[in-house]
Short mmCIF file of C-alpha atoms in Angstrom, two decimals:
data_model
loop_
_atom_site.label_atom_id
_atom_site.label_comp_id
_atom_site.label_asym_id
_atom_site.label_seq_id
_atom_site.Cartn_x
_atom_site.Cartn_y
_atom_site.Cartn_z
CA MET A 1107 0.00 0.00 0.00
CA ASP A 1108 1.16 3.52 -0.83
CA ALA A 1109 1.59 5.06 2.63
CA TYR A 1110 0.68 8.55 1.42
CA ARG A 1111 -2.49 7.54 -0.42
CA PRO A 1112 -4.88 8.60 2.42
CA LEU A 1113 -3.09 11.96 2.65
CA ARG A 1114 -3.41 12.52 -1.10
CA PHE A 1115 -7.07 11.52 -0.98
CA ALA A 1116 -7.72 14.00 1.85
CA ALA A 1117 -5.86 16.76 -0.01
CA GLY A 1118 -7.82 16.01 -3.18
CA ALA A 1119 -11.11 16.13 -1.30
CA LEU A 1120 -10.13 19.52 0.11
CA VAL A 1121 -9.36 20.82 -3.37
CA VAL A 1122 -12.81 19.69 -4.55
CA PHE A 1123 -14.35 21.37 -1.53
CA ALA A 1124 -12.46 24.61 -2.20
CA VAL A 1125 -13.69 24.73 -5.80
CA ALA A 1126 -17.29 24.06 -4.73
CA PHE A 1127 -17.03 26.59 -1.89
CA VAL A 1128 -15.73 29.39 -4.11
CA THR A 1129 -18.24 28.60 -6.86
CA ALA A 1130 -21.19 28.65 -4.45
CA GLY A 1131 -19.90 31.87 -2.89
CA LEU A 1132 -19.52 33.63 -6.24
CA LEU A 1133 -23.09 32.59 -7.08
CA GLY A 1134 -24.31 34.33 -3.91
CA TRP A 1135 -24.81 31.32 -1.59
CA GLY A 1136 -28.59 31.46 -1.78
CA PRO A 1137 -31.09 32.54 0.90
CA PRO A 1138 -29.70 32.96 4.43
CA ALA A 1139 -30.95 30.94 7.37
CA ALA A 1140 -33.78 32.47 9.37
CA ASN A 1141 -31.54 33.10 12.40
CA GLU A 1142 -28.78 34.92 10.49
CA GLN A 1143 -28.36 38.69 10.29
CA ALA A 1144 -28.49 40.89 7.20
CA ILE A 1145 -25.39 42.12 5.40
CA GLY A 1146 -23.93 45.05 7.34
CA ALA A 1147 -25.35 43.87 10.68
CA VAL A 1148 -23.41 42.16 13.49
CA SER A 1149 -23.53 38.38 13.23
CA ARG A 1150 -24.32 35.95 16.03
CA TRP A 1151 -20.55 35.40 16.31
CA CYS A 1152 -19.74 39.11 16.60
CA GLU A 1153 -18.18 39.71 13.18
CA ARG A 1154 -19.94 42.17 10.90
CA VAL A 1155 -21.72 40.39 8.04
CA ALA A 1156 -19.99 41.15 4.74
CA PRO A 1157 -21.17 40.83 1.13
CA GLY A 1158 -19.31 38.70 -1.35
CA LEU A 1159 -17.64 35.34 -0.91
CA LEU A 1160 -17.37 35.25 2.91
CA ARG A 1161 -20.13 36.48 5.20
CA GLU A 1162 -17.75 36.32 8.20
CA PRO A 1163 -14.20 36.51 6.79
CA ALA A 1164 -12.13 36.08 9.97
CA ASN A 1165 -14.39 33.44 11.51
CA THR A 1166 -14.42 31.51 8.23
CA LEU A 1167 -10.65 31.58 7.67
CA GLY A 1168 -9.96 30.65 11.30
CA ASN A 1169 -11.12 27.15 10.37
CA LEU A 1170 -8.03 26.60 8.24
CA GLY A 1171 -6.41 25.49 11.51
CA PHE A 1172 -8.47 22.27 11.39
CA VAL A 1173 -7.43 21.66 7.80
CA LEU A 1174 -3.72 22.07 8.55
CA VAL A 1175 -3.87 19.95 11.69
CA GLY A 1176 -5.90 17.24 9.95
CA LEU A 1177 -3.43 17.01 7.08
CA ALA A 1178 -0.60 16.82 9.63
CA MET A 1179 -2.38 13.81 11.18
CA PHE A 1180 -2.60 12.06 7.81
CA ARG A 1181 1.09 12.77 7.21
CA THR A 1182 2.02 11.41 10.65
CA LEU A 1183 0.11 8.19 10.02
CA ALA A 1184 1.82 7.79 6.64
CA ARG A 1185 5.25 8.24 8.20
CA ASP A 1186 4.35 5.55 10.75
CA GLU A 1187 3.98 3.13 7.85
CA LEU A 1188 7.24 4.19 6.23
CA GLU A 1189 9.30 4.19 9.42
CA GLY A 1190 8.09 0.92 10.94
CA ARG A 1191 5.88 2.34 13.70
CA ALA A 1192 2.53 1.06 12.40
CA GLY A 1193 2.12 -1.48 15.24
CA TRP A 1194 3.06 0.76 18.14
CA SER A 1195 -0.57 1.52 19.04
CA PRO A 1196 -4.04 1.43 17.44
CA PHE A 1197 -3.39 5.08 16.53
CA HIS A 1198 -0.18 4.44 14.59
CA GLY A 1199 -0.27 3.79 10.86
CA ASN A 1200 -2.99 3.87 8.22
CA ARG A 1201 -5.61 1.92 10.15
CA ARG A 1202 -9.30 2.68 9.94
CA VAL A 1203 -9.78 4.28 13.35
CA PRO A 1204 -6.90 6.78 13.28
CA LEU A 1205 -7.76 7.60 9.67
CA LEU A 1206 -11.35 8.21 10.77
CA TYR A 1207 -10.12 10.51 13.53
CA ALA A 1208 -7.90 12.44 11.10
CA ALA A 1209 -10.74 12.73 8.58
CA ALA A 1210 -13.19 13.92 11.23
CA ALA A 1211 -10.72 16.51 12.56
CA THR A 1212 -10.12 17.77 9.02
CA PHE A 1213 -13.88 17.87 8.30
CA LEU A 1214 -14.36 20.32 11.17
CA GLY A 1215 -12.72 22.98 8.97
CA PRO A 1216 -14.91 22.77 5.85
CA GLY A 1217 -18.05 22.21 7.94
CA SER A 1218 -17.58 25.40 9.93
CA MET A 1219 -16.31 27.35 6.91
CA VAL A 1220 -19.57 26.75 5.06
CA MET A 1221 -21.58 27.93 8.05
CA HIS A 1222 -19.63 31.14 8.66
CA GLY A 1223 -19.04 31.76 4.98
CA SER A 1224 -22.58 31.24 3.71
CA HIS A 1225 -25.01 31.88 6.60
CA THR A 1226 -27.31 29.26 5.08
CA PHE A 1227 -29.26 26.49 6.79
CA PHE A 1228 -27.17 23.98 4.87
CA GLY A 1229 -24.05 25.59 6.34
CA ALA A 1230 -25.39 25.32 9.89
CA TRP A 1231 -26.36 21.69 9.27
CA LEU A 1232 -22.94 20.81 7.85
CA ASP A 1233 -21.16 22.59 10.72
CA ASN A 1234 -23.06 20.62 13.34
CA VAL A 1235 -22.66 17.34 11.45
CA SER A 1236 -18.89 17.93 11.32
CA MET A 1237 -18.73 18.59 15.07
CA VAL A 1238 -20.64 15.41 15.87
CA ALA A 1239 -18.54 13.48 13.33
CA TYR A 1240 -15.49 14.39 15.39
CA ILE A 1241 -16.78 14.09 18.95
CA LEU A 1242 -18.27 10.61 18.43
CA VAL A 1243 -14.84 9.10 17.73
CA PRO A 1244 -13.12 9.36 21.15
CA TRP A 1245 -15.98 8.16 23.32
CA LEU A 1246 -16.88 5.31 20.98
CA LEU A 1247 -13.19 4.37 20.96
CA ASN A 1248 -13.29 4.17 24.76
CA VAL A 1249 -16.51 2.16 24.75
CA ARG A 1250 -14.95 -0.26 22.26
CA ALA A 1251 -12.15 -0.95 24.72
CA LEU A 1252 -14.57 -1.39 27.63
CA ALA A 1253 -17.18 -3.43 25.75
CA GLY A 1254 -14.77 -5.60 23.75
CA TRP A 1255 -16.12 -4.44 20.40
CA SER A 1256 -14.40 -5.12 17.11
CA THR A 1257 -13.48 -2.16 14.93
CA ARG A 1258 -16.35 -3.14 12.63
CA THR A 1259 -18.83 -2.79 15.50
CA LEU A 1260 -17.37 0.59 16.42
CA LEU A 1261 -17.76 1.81 12.83
CA GLN A 1262 -21.33 0.51 12.68
CA TRP A 1263 -22.24 2.46 15.82
CA TYR A 1264 -20.45 5.51 14.44
CA GLY A 1265 -22.27 5.37 11.12
CA ALA A 1266 -25.67 4.81 12.74
CA LEU A 1267 -25.28 7.66 15.23
CA LEU A 1268 -23.85 10.14 12.73
CA GLY A 1269 -26.33 9.23 10.01
CA GLY A 1270 -29.25 9.43 12.41
CA TYR A 1271 -28.06 12.79 13.69
CA ALA A 1272 -27.65 14.20 10.18
CA VAL A 1273 -31.17 13.17 9.16
CA LEU A 1274 -32.89 14.29 12.36
CA TYR A 1275 -31.09 17.66 12.40
CA TRP A 1276 -32.15 18.31 8.80
CA LEU A 1277 -35.77 17.42 9.57
CA PHE A 1278 -36.22 18.78 13.10
CA GLY A 1279 -33.36 21.17 13.90
CA SER A 1280 -30.44 21.20 16.30
CA ASP A 1281 -32.28 19.46 19.16
CA LEU A 1282 -33.33 16.62 16.80
CA GLY A 1283 -36.94 17.15 17.82
CA ILE A 1284 -36.33 15.52 21.21
CA GLY A 1285 -34.45 18.23 23.12
CA LEU A 1286 -31.05 16.56 22.69
CA ASP A 1287 -27.71 18.29 22.07
CA LEU A 1288 -25.69 15.28 20.88
CA PHE A 1289 -22.44 17.25 20.65
CA GLY A 1290 -22.66 18.47 24.25
CA LEU A 1291 -23.77 15.04 25.50
CA SER A 1292 -20.84 13.44 23.67
CA ILE A 1293 -18.34 15.65 25.49
CA ALA A 1294 -19.72 14.28 28.75
CA LEU A 1295 -19.71 10.71 27.43
CA TRP A 1296 -16.07 11.13 26.44
CA MET A 1297 -15.03 12.17 29.95
CA ILE A 1298 -17.21 9.49 31.56
CA SER A 1299 -15.79 6.74 29.36
CA GLU A 1300 -12.26 8.13 29.80
CA ALA A 1301 -12.64 7.81 33.57
CA LEU A 1302 -13.70 4.19 33.15
CA HIS A 1303 -10.84 3.52 30.74
CA ARG A 1304 -8.34 5.04 33.16
CA ALA A 1305 -9.55 3.66 36.50
CA TRP A 1306 -12.06 0.85 36.04
CA SER A 1307 -13.76 -0.65 39.08
CA PRO A 1308 -17.24 -2.09 39.68
CA VAL A 1309 -18.05 0.87 41.93
CA LEU A 1310 -16.86 3.42 39.38
CA ARG A 1311 -18.77 1.63 36.64
CA TRP A 1312 -22.14 2.40 38.17
CA SER A 1313 -21.19 5.77 39.64
CA SER A 1314 -19.46 6.96 36.46
CA GLY A 1315 -22.56 8.81 35.28
CA LEU A 1316 -21.94 11.33 38.04
CA VAL A 1317 -18.89 12.51 36.09
CA GLY A 1318 -21.34 13.81 33.50
CA PHE A 1319 -22.84 16.23 36.01
CA VAL A 1320 -19.37 17.62 36.72
CA VAL A 1321 -18.75 18.12 32.99
CA ALA A 1322 -22.13 19.80 32.55
CA ALA A 1323 -21.37 22.15 35.46
CA VAL A 1324 -18.07 23.16 33.85
CA PHE A 1325 -20.08 24.28 30.82
CA GLY A 1326 -22.62 26.16 32.90
CA ILE A 1327 -25.42 23.64 33.56
CA THR A 1328 -25.70 22.87 37.26
CA PRO A 1329 -27.44 19.89 38.90
CA VAL A 1330 -29.85 22.37 40.49
CA GLU A 1331 -30.97 23.57 37.05
CA MET A 1332 -31.35 19.98 35.89
CA ALA A 1333 -33.44 19.04 38.92
CA ALA A 1334 -35.68 22.07 38.37
CA ALA A 1335 -36.47 21.04 34.77
CA PRO A 1336 -36.27 17.22 34.47
CA GLY A 1337 -38.26 17.22 31.25
CA GLU A 1338 -35.73 19.51 29.58
CA TYR A 1339 -32.70 17.60 30.89
CA TRP A 1340 -34.06 14.07 30.44
CA TRP A 1341 -30.88 13.12 28.57
CA VAL A 1342 -28.83 12.92 31.79
CA VAL A 1343 -29.92 9.27 31.98
CA LEU A 1344 -27.56 8.71 29.02
CA PHE A 1345 -24.63 9.57 31.29
CA TRP A 1346 -24.80 5.89 32.29
CA LEU A 1347 -24.60 4.59 28.69
CA PRO A 1348 -20.86 3.72 28.92
CA ALA A 1349 -21.53 1.79 32.15
CA VAL A 1350 -24.33 -0.19 30.50
CA LEU A 1351 -22.22 -1.05 27.46
CA ALA A 1352 -19.02 -1.82 29.38
CA ARG A 1353 -18.11 -5.42 30.18
CA GLY A 1354 -14.83 -4.94 32.00
CA PRO A 1355 -11.63 -2.90 32.22
CA ALA A 1356 -9.71 -1.78 29.17
CA THR A 1357 -6.70 -3.93 28.33
CA ALA A 1358 -4.51 -0.94 27.49
CA THR A 1359 -3.25 2.16 29.24
CA ARG A 1360 -2.58 5.71 28.05
CA ARG A 1361 -0.16 8.37 29.21
CA TYR A 1362 -2.12 11.49 30.16
CA THR A 1363 0.80 13.89 30.57
CA PRO A 1364 1.24 16.07 28.66
CA TRP A 1365 -1.11 15.65 25.69
CA PHE A 1366 -4.44 14.91 27.37
CA TRP A 1367 -4.02 17.96 29.58
CA VAL A 1368 -2.83 20.12 26.68
CA GLY A 1369 -5.95 19.14 24.75
CA THR A 1370 -8.28 19.70 27.70
CA GLY A 1371 -6.67 23.03 28.56
CA SER A 1372 -6.79 24.22 24.95
CA PHE A 1373 -10.46 23.34 24.62
CA LEU A 1374 -11.47 24.96 27.92
CA LEU A 1375 -9.54 28.11 27.00
CA ALA A 1376 -11.19 28.04 23.58
CA PHE A 1377 -14.63 27.72 25.21
CA THR A 1378 -13.89 30.65 27.51
CA ILE A 1379 -12.92 32.77 24.51
CA TRP A 1380 -15.95 31.51 22.56
CA GLN A 1381 -18.21 33.06 25.19
CA THR A 1382 -16.71 36.50 24.45
CA GLY A 1383 -17.19 36.08 20.72
CA THR A 1384 -20.95 36.46 20.50
CA GLY A 1385 -22.84 39.41 19.08
CA ASP A 1386 -24.23 40.41 22.47
CA SER A 1387 -20.91 40.20 24.33
CA PRO A 1388 -19.70 43.52 25.81
CA THR A 1389 -16.24 42.78 24.39
CA CYS A 1390 -17.53 42.28 20.83
CA ASP A 1391 -15.76 44.41 18.21
CA PRO A 1392 -17.43 43.44 14.92
CA ASP A 1393 -14.93 45.30 12.74
CA SER A 1394 -11.77 43.89 14.30
CA PRO A 1395 -9.66 41.68 11.99
CA LEU A 1396 -9.06 39.38 14.98
CA GLN A 1397 -12.28 37.77 16.13
CA ALA A 1398 -12.70 35.74 19.32
CA HIS A 1399 -14.66 33.08 17.47
CA ALA A 1400 -11.80 32.63 15.02
CA VAL A 1401 -9.47 32.11 18.00
CA TRP A 1402 -11.93 29.50 19.31
CA HIS A 1403 -11.50 27.63 16.04
CA LEU A 1404 -7.70 27.79 16.17
CA LEU A 1405 -7.46 26.64 19.80
CA SER A 1406 -9.96 23.86 19.15
CA ALA A 1407 -7.75 22.70 16.28
CA VAL A 1408 -4.82 22.59 18.70
CA ALA A 1409 -6.97 20.45 21.02
CA THR A 1410 -7.73 17.93 18.25
CA TRP A 1411 -3.99 17.57 17.59
CA ALA A 1412 -3.21 17.16 21.29
CA PHE A 1413 -5.84 14.44 21.71
CA PHE A 1414 -4.48 12.70 18.60
CA ARG A 1415 -1.06 12.62 20.24
CA PHE A 1416 -2.63 11.43 23.50
CA LEU A 1417 -4.40 8.50 21.83
CA ARG A 1418 -1.08 7.45 20.28
CA THR A 1419 0.34 6.76 23.76
CA GLU A 1420 -1.82 3.63 24.25
CA ARG A 1421 0.04 0.50 25.34
CA VAL A 1422 -0.90 -3.06 26.46
CA VAL A 1423 -1.31 -3.76 30.20
CA ASP A 1424 -1.11 -7.08 32.04
CA VAL A 1425 -3.83 -8.58 34.25
CA GLU A 1426 -2.72 -6.38 37.16
CA GLY A 1427 -2.89 -3.23 35.08
CA ARG A 1428 0.88 -2.79 34.60
CA ASP A 1429 2.30 -1.49 31.35
CA THR A 1430 3.99 -4.38 29.54
CA GLY A 1431 5.75 -2.10 27.06
CA ALA A 1432 4.32 -4.17 24.21
CA PRO A 1433 2.71 -2.56 21.18
CA VAL A 1434 -1.06 -2.61 20.70
CA VAL A 1435 -2.58 -3.84 17.46
CA ALA A 1436 -6.35 -3.54 17.60
CA ARG A 1437 -8.56 -6.16 15.95
CA GLY A 1438 -9.44 -5.10 12.44
CA ALA A 1439 -8.06 -1.61 13.11
#
């Protein structure tokens, strides 16, 4: 196999996207979404809406960070093949799961570019589909390790969840018609499943859902608010999904320092900056060439790279949980 074939395919897909993006922009993009502002007004993400190819120039171009980082992932995986590192972990070499991660990270760029560039409903749909396409990967990867799934089963779950989300968002909007934010829920499921992957025990298995409440509180939703509106926050029962699917401890370990913490820190900093990059923020300067929302994109791209590096630290453990130093080669990976 040509080690650089996936990288060339990704680059080719980006060229096709760029041509389609510019063509659609030159044709005027079509009618804006109902929740977008008119040309000359301040957008939801603070930047003044411009005519022409890009409705939000800085916020659109800030997504190039995902493209560059994604291509760097494809290049890293290719070099694994060429330099004999393909068996070091399930995230080394041109295997399906790391290639899926790299593709999803890259897709974040075009998805968000269409939203900020076009202000159309299709752009908002594609942006949200790209975010879910990325965030499903890490928590399903953890569940695979805990549930003993094959890679084929993981990909089947991934396809079903992403396909279902795409269809329901298109038909019913961002809450899928059932009051569910799958992207936000998936962040919690990632941290819940990561806790189980890191420190499995029977007690933690059934108490792991409580980690979801901590994650929700970090992003501004407290248990008090949830208790006051159980109908609105019904989805907290899904915090126990990893526990239900899990069969036992993961048979591999990961090194959390530094990359997991770099990724977490980058994302939390990005989220903090994101909150200042809205049209109603007192710090909003719609005519500034540097927009907070663009910085959110760039720091989030850094986070995807850091988590990629983190996942590449996985190694086999023995029955007592000690690192054996042996490489990991996942089934069907």
